[in-house]
Amino acid sequence: MFFKILMPFLMISLMTLTGDFEDKIKDADIIYIPEEHTNQQDHNFQLEVIKYMRSKGYKFVIGMEMFQQNFQKYLDDYINCEISEKEMLEKTEYRNRWGYDPSFYSPIWRFAKKEGIKIYALNVPSELLERIRKDGLNNVESPLIPRPVIEQSEEEKQKLLSVLKMHPKVDERSFLEVQNAWDNVMAYAIIKVLKENPRAKIVVLAGKGHIGDIKSGIPYRVRKLDSQLKQIILTRDHFLFSMDFSRDSSSANSMNVPNCKP
C-alpha cells in the first residue's frame, strides 16, 4: 500500500527533476560540475552528465583543472589519436603536477577521445604559480592572467582565512594570492575557450573550492569578465532522482581504452 501511494510522488519528482536538469543545461554557456578529487561518485556523475549531453546532441567541450595550460598540445594530440594515454600522461606531467590517481578521470578523457570532444587544460602552470607566490599576482606579467586582476571579495577572504587558521605556518599573503591566481587564471581560460568555440558550451571539472557557488571562485570571476555568460553548477545531490548517479556505471569502471575513430 505504501509503495502504491509513493509511486505517483516519485514519478512527479522524477519528471520535475529531469525537466529541470534539461532546462539548466540547455540555457547554460558554462556547466560546472564540482568534485572532491578522490570521490569516485563525483567523477561518475561528471561522466554521466557528459554522456547525457552527448546523447542529446549538445555541442560542447570539456575544461579540466587537472591539466596545466602549458601542456594543451598533448591533450589535443591525445584526443586526435596521435599519442597514447600513457604518452599523454607523461607529456602533461600529470602525476607530478596533479598527482591524483588517473583512474578517477580516465573514463572521462577516454569517452572524450572516443567521441572527439575537445578537452582544454585550465590550470595554472606550476612555474607561473611560483612567480606569483614570490612576487604577488599584480606584479607578474603573463598572457594567462586577466588584467585588471579580479580581487577577492571580502566574503571569499573570510572563508579562506578560516581555512588558513588550520594551517598557521602558511603565509597569509601568499596563500590568498595563490588562491586568487588559480581562480583568475582558470576563469580567464574559460572565457578564451568559449571565444574559440563560439557556438559551444563548456563543461568545467574542478574542485569544489573553486566552483562551490556562483558568487565566488571561478564563476564570480567569469561574471566579472563577461556578465552575459550563463553559468550553472550541477551537483549529484540535486539529481539523484532523475538519474542514478550514485552507483558506479559499467562504462566508468571499464579499463578498456576505446579505439580511435578512423
GROMACS .gro file of C-alpha atoms in nm:
model
  262
    1MET     CA    1   0.000   0.000   0.000
    2PHE     CA    2   0.276   0.243   0.097
    3PHE     CA    3   0.455   0.169  -0.231
    4LYS     CA    4   0.138   0.241  -0.432
    5ILE     CA    5   0.098   0.574  -0.254
    6LEU     CA    6   0.464   0.659  -0.301
    7MET     CA    7   0.484   0.577  -0.674
    8PRO     CA    8   0.291   0.882  -0.807
    9PHE     CA    9   0.504   1.109  -0.589
   10LEU     CA   10   0.824   0.954  -0.721
   11MET     CA   11   0.703   0.984  -1.080
   12ILE     CA   12   0.624   1.353  -1.030
   13SER     CA   13   0.964   1.411  -0.868
   14LEU     CA   14   1.144   1.225  -1.145
   15MET     CA   15   0.967   1.419  -1.419
   16THR     CA   16   1.020   1.753  -1.247
   17LEU     CA   17   1.389   1.697  -1.183
   18THR     CA   18   1.453   1.563  -1.532
   19GLY     CA   19   1.289   1.869  -1.685
   20ASP     CA   20   1.480   2.099  -1.455
   21PHE     CA   21   1.804   1.923  -1.543
   22GLU     CA   22   1.740   1.964  -1.916
   23ASP     CA   23   1.640   2.330  -1.884
   24LYS     CA   24   1.951   2.413  -1.685
   25ILE     CA   25   2.184   2.256  -1.941
   26LYS     CA   26   2.001   2.394  -2.244
   27ASP     CA   27   2.024   2.754  -2.129
   28ALA     CA   28   2.380   2.749  -1.995
   29ASP     CA   29   2.705   2.852  -2.159
   30ILE     CA   30   2.914   2.713  -1.874
   31ILE     CA   31   2.825   2.397  -1.682
   32TYR     CA   32   3.033   2.347  -1.369
   33ILE     CA   33   3.046   2.003  -1.209
   34PRO     CA   34   3.238   2.036  -0.880
   35GLU     CA   35   3.424   1.750  -0.721
   36GLU     CA   36   3.610   1.624  -0.423
   37HIS     CA   37   3.916   1.496  -0.606
   38THR     CA   38   3.912   1.147  -0.452
   39ASN     CA   39   3.534   1.097  -0.454
   40GLN     CA   40   3.452   0.832  -0.716
   41GLN     CA   41   3.082   0.919  -0.712
   42ASP     CA   42   3.161   1.277  -0.810
   43HIS     CA   43   3.358   1.151  -1.109
   44ASN     CA   44   3.082   0.907  -1.207
   45PHE     CA   45   2.838   1.197  -1.200
   46GLN     CA   46   3.066   1.408  -1.419
   47LEU     CA   47   3.090   1.129  -1.675
   48GLU     CA   48   2.714   1.067  -1.681
   49VAL     CA   49   2.638   1.435  -1.737
   50ILE     CA   50   2.888   1.442  -2.023
   51LYS     CA   51   2.734   1.127  -2.173
   52TYR     CA   52   2.386   1.273  -2.132
   53MET     CA   53   2.484   1.593  -2.311
   54ARG     CA   54   2.644   1.394  -2.589
   55SER     CA   55   2.332   1.180  -2.629
   56LYS     CA   56   2.120   1.496  -2.661
   57GLY     CA   57   2.342   1.636  -2.934
   58TYR     CA   58   2.480   1.936  -2.749
   59LYS     CA   59   2.795   2.090  -2.891
   60PHE     CA   60   3.040   2.123  -2.604
   61VAL     CA   61   3.399   2.099  -2.492
   62ILE     CA   62   3.543   1.996  -2.155
   63GLY     CA   63   3.765   2.212  -1.933
   64MET     CA   64   3.973   2.033  -1.670
   65GLU     CA   65   4.155   2.174  -1.369
   66MET     CA   66   4.362   1.854  -1.371
   67PHE     CA   67   4.589   1.972  -1.655
   68GLN     CA   68   4.807   2.282  -1.672
   69GLN     CA   69   4.765   2.513  -1.970
   70ASN     CA   70   5.120   2.484  -2.099
   71PHE     CA   71   5.051   2.120  -2.192
   72GLN     CA   72   4.745   2.180  -2.412
   73LYS     CA   73   4.919   2.041  -2.721
   74TYR     CA   74   4.941   1.695  -2.567
   75LEU     CA   75   4.572   1.687  -2.478
   76ASP     CA   76   4.499   1.778  -2.840
   77ASP     CA   77   4.733   1.505  -2.961
   78TYR     CA   78   4.560   1.251  -2.738
   79ILE     CA   79   4.208   1.342  -2.849
   80ASN     CA   80   4.326   1.336  -3.212
   81CYS     CA   81   4.465   0.983  -3.162
   82GLU     CA   82   4.824   1.093  -3.226
   83ILE     CA   83   4.959   0.978  -2.889
   84SER     CA   84   4.852   0.711  -2.640
   85GLU     CA   85   4.703   0.768  -2.298
   86LYS     CA   86   5.033   0.671  -2.139
   87GLU     CA   87   5.220   0.925  -2.352
   88MET     CA   88   4.962   1.194  -2.276
   89LEU     CA   89   5.004   1.142  -1.901
   90GLU     CA   90   5.381   1.151  -1.932
   91LYS     CA   91   5.396   1.457  -2.157
   92THR     CA   92   5.148   1.656  -1.945
   93GLU     CA   93   5.348   1.559  -1.634
   94TYR     CA   94   5.014   1.461  -1.485
   95ARG     CA   95   5.149   1.259  -1.194
   96ASN     CA   96   5.387   1.531  -1.077
   97ARG     CA   97   5.162   1.830  -1.137
   98TRP     CA   98   4.824   1.686  -1.038
   99GLY     CA   99   4.902   1.355  -0.874
  100TYR     CA  100   4.560   1.202  -0.810
  101ASP     CA  101   4.504   0.852  -0.941
  102PRO     CA  102   4.439   0.876  -1.318
  103SER     CA  103   4.164   0.614  -1.285
  104PHE     CA  104   3.939   0.882  -1.134
  105TYR     CA  105   3.944   1.069  -1.465
  106SER     CA  106   4.042   0.817  -1.733
  107PRO     CA  107   3.681   0.718  -1.817
  108ILE     CA  108   3.613   1.086  -1.887
  109TRP     CA  109   3.906   1.150  -2.118
  110ARG     CA  110   3.862   0.810  -2.286
  111PHE     CA  111   3.500   0.893  -2.363
  112ALA     CA  112   3.606   1.236  -2.491
  113LYS     CA  113   3.864   1.072  -2.717
  114LYS     CA  114   3.615   0.818  -2.849
  115GLU     CA  115   3.360   1.089  -2.924
  116GLY     CA  116   3.605   1.353  -3.047
  117ILE     CA  117   3.519   1.602  -2.770
  118LYS     CA  118   3.799   1.852  -2.716
  119ILE     CA  119   3.950   1.880  -2.368
  120TYR     CA  120   4.104   2.207  -2.252
  121ALA     CA  121   4.365   2.242  -1.979
  122LEU     CA  122   4.257   2.514  -1.735
  123ASN     CA  123   4.509   2.509  -1.453
  124VAL     CA  124   4.795   2.749  -1.381
  125PRO     CA  125   5.140   2.625  -1.482
  126SER     CA  126   5.347   2.549  -1.172
  127GLU     CA  127   5.625   2.781  -1.290
  128LEU     CA  128   5.385   3.075  -1.310
  129LEU     CA  129   5.236   2.992  -0.972
  130GLU     CA  130   5.582   3.004  -0.814
  131ARG     CA  131   5.642   3.350  -0.957
  132ILE     CA  132   5.306   3.465  -0.824
  133ARG     CA  133   5.379   3.316  -0.483
  134LYS     CA  134   5.710   3.503  -0.473
  135ASP     CA  135   5.625   3.839  -0.630
  136GLY     CA  136   5.248   3.873  -0.599
  137LEU     CA  137   4.972   3.835  -0.857
  138ASN     CA  138   4.966   4.202  -0.959
  139ASN     CA  139   5.342   4.207  -1.014
  140VAL     CA  140   5.364   3.914  -1.256
  141GLU     CA  141   5.306   3.959  -1.628
  142SER     CA  142   5.155   3.669  -1.820
  143PRO     CA  143   4.901   3.629  -2.101
  144LEU     CA  144   4.725   3.376  -1.878
  145ILE     CA  145   4.633   3.640  -1.617
  146PRO     CA  146   4.340   3.874  -1.683
  147ARG     CA  147   4.401   4.248  -1.649
  148PRO     CA  148   4.298   4.400  -1.424
  149VAL     CA  149   4.318   4.111  -1.180
  150ILE     CA  150   3.982   4.040  -1.017
  151GLU     CA  151   4.030   4.080  -0.646
  152GLN     CA  152   3.879   3.851  -0.386
  153SER     CA  153   3.553   3.961  -0.231
  154GLU     CA  154   3.551   4.017   0.143
  155GLU     CA  155   3.336   3.706   0.184
  156GLU     CA  156   3.590   3.497  -0.006
  157LYS     CA  157   3.875   3.632   0.204
  158GLN     CA  158   3.698   3.546   0.526
  159LYS     CA  159   3.627   3.190   0.410
  160LEU     CA  160   3.989   3.142   0.307
  161LEU     CA  161   4.120   3.289   0.629
  162SER     CA  162   3.904   3.049   0.827
  163VAL     CA  163   4.072   2.765   0.634
  164LEU     CA  164   4.413   2.921   0.697
  165LYS     CA  165   4.360   2.902   1.073
  166MET     CA  166   4.408   2.526   1.042
  167HIS     CA  167   4.748   2.591   0.880
  168PRO     CA  168   4.909   2.859   1.099
  169LYS     CA  169   5.255   2.822   0.942
  170VAL     CA  170   5.134   2.921   0.594
  171ASP     CA  171   5.198   3.283   0.495
  172GLU     CA  172   4.865   3.466   0.470
  173ARG     CA  173   4.954   3.695   0.179
  174SER     CA  174   5.099   3.413  -0.029
  175PHE     CA  175   4.802   3.187   0.047
  176LEU     CA  176   4.546   3.445  -0.065
  177GLU     CA  177   4.749   3.537  -0.374
  178VAL     CA  178   4.779   3.178  -0.491
  179GLN     CA  179   4.409   3.106  -0.437
  180ASN     CA  180   4.319   3.418  -0.631
  181ALA     CA  181   4.562   3.328  -0.907
  182TRP     CA  182   4.401   2.987  -0.954
  183ASP     CA  183   4.053   3.136  -0.984
  184ASN     CA  184   4.157   3.426  -1.209
  185VAL     CA  185   4.361   3.216  -1.449
  186MET     CA  186   4.102   2.940  -1.483
  187ALA     CA  187   3.817   3.188  -1.528
  188TYR     CA  188   4.015   3.371  -1.797
  189ALA     CA  189   4.091   3.040  -1.969
  190ILE     CA  190   3.719   2.956  -1.979
  191ILE     CA  191   3.640   3.290  -2.142
  192LYS     CA  192   3.905   3.228  -2.408
  193VAL     CA  193   3.781   2.873  -2.472
  194LEU     CA  194   3.428   2.999  -2.535
  195LYS     CA  195   3.559   3.263  -2.774
  196GLU     CA  196   3.750   2.990  -2.959
  197ASN     CA  197   3.431   2.779  -2.971
  198PRO     CA  198   3.155   3.040  -3.019
  199ARG     CA  199   2.862   2.800  -3.059
  200ALA     CA  200   2.968   2.552  -2.792
  201LYS     CA  201   2.915   2.509  -2.421
  202ILE     CA  202   3.194   2.422  -2.183
  203VAL     CA  203   3.169   2.159  -1.909
  204VAL     CA  204   3.411   2.255  -1.632
  205LEU     CA  205   3.552   1.990  -1.400
  206ALA     CA  206   3.723   2.141  -1.095
  207GLY     CA  207   3.741   2.117  -0.720
  208LYS     CA  208   3.459   2.240  -0.501
  209GLY     CA  209   3.686   2.508  -0.359
  210HIS     CA  210   3.693   2.677  -0.699
  211ILE     CA  211   3.330   2.628  -0.806
  212GLY     CA  212   3.139   2.585  -0.482
  213ASP     CA  213   2.887   2.857  -0.567
  214ILE     CA  214   2.814   3.118  -0.834
  215LYS     CA  215   2.915   3.412  -0.614
  216SER     CA  216   3.273   3.304  -0.551
  217GLY     CA  217   3.573   3.135  -0.708
  218ILE     CA  218   3.578   3.083  -1.083
  219PRO     CA  219   3.209   3.167  -1.152
  220TYR     CA  220   3.242   3.501  -0.971
  221ARG     CA  221   3.540   3.597  -1.189
  222VAL     CA  222   3.376   3.476  -1.510
  223ARG     CA  223   3.081   3.704  -1.434
  224LYS     CA  224   3.320   3.995  -1.384
  225LEU     CA  225   3.489   3.920  -1.716
  226ASP     CA  226   3.168   3.864  -1.913
  227SER     CA  227   2.835   3.922  -1.741
  228GLN     CA  228   2.640   3.791  -2.043
  229LEU     CA  229   2.753   3.432  -1.999
  230LYS     CA  230   2.504   3.196  -1.835
  231GLN     CA  231   2.656   2.973  -1.570
  232ILE     CA  232   2.518   2.680  -1.373
  233ILE     CA  233   2.657   2.442  -1.113
  234LEU     CA  234   2.537   2.081  -1.119
  235THR     CA  235   2.587   1.855  -0.818
  236ARG     CA  236   2.497   1.494  -0.750
  237ASP     CA  237   2.266   1.588  -0.463
  238HIS     CA  238   2.030   1.777  -0.695
  239PHE     CA  239   1.972   1.500  -0.947
  240LEU     CA  240   1.982   1.166  -0.771
  241PHE     CA  241   1.616   1.103  -0.861
  242SER     CA  242   1.640   1.194  -1.229
  243MET     CA  243   1.935   0.964  -1.299
  244ASP     CA  244   2.105   0.709  -1.079
  245PHE     CA  245   2.444   0.873  -1.045
  246SER     CA  246   2.505   0.720  -0.702
  247ARG     CA  247   2.623   0.385  -0.845
  248ASP     CA  248   2.932   0.315  -1.048
  249SER     CA  249   2.847   0.272  -1.414
  250SER     CA  250   2.999  -0.016  -1.606
  251SER     CA  251   3.146   0.226  -1.859
  252ALA     CA  252   3.308   0.432  -1.586
  253ASN     CA  253   3.475   0.125  -1.443
  254SER     CA  254   3.593  -0.019  -1.775
  255MET     CA  255   3.968  -0.026  -1.815
  256ASN     CA  256   3.947  -0.083  -2.191
  257VAL     CA  257   4.084   0.206  -2.391
  258PRO     CA  258   3.837   0.291  -2.672
  259ASN     CA  259   3.951   0.261  -3.032
  260CYS     CA  260   4.015   0.585  -3.220
  261LYS     CA  261   3.778   0.682  -3.494
  262PRO     CA  262   3.920   0.622  -3.842
   0.00000   0.00000   0.00000
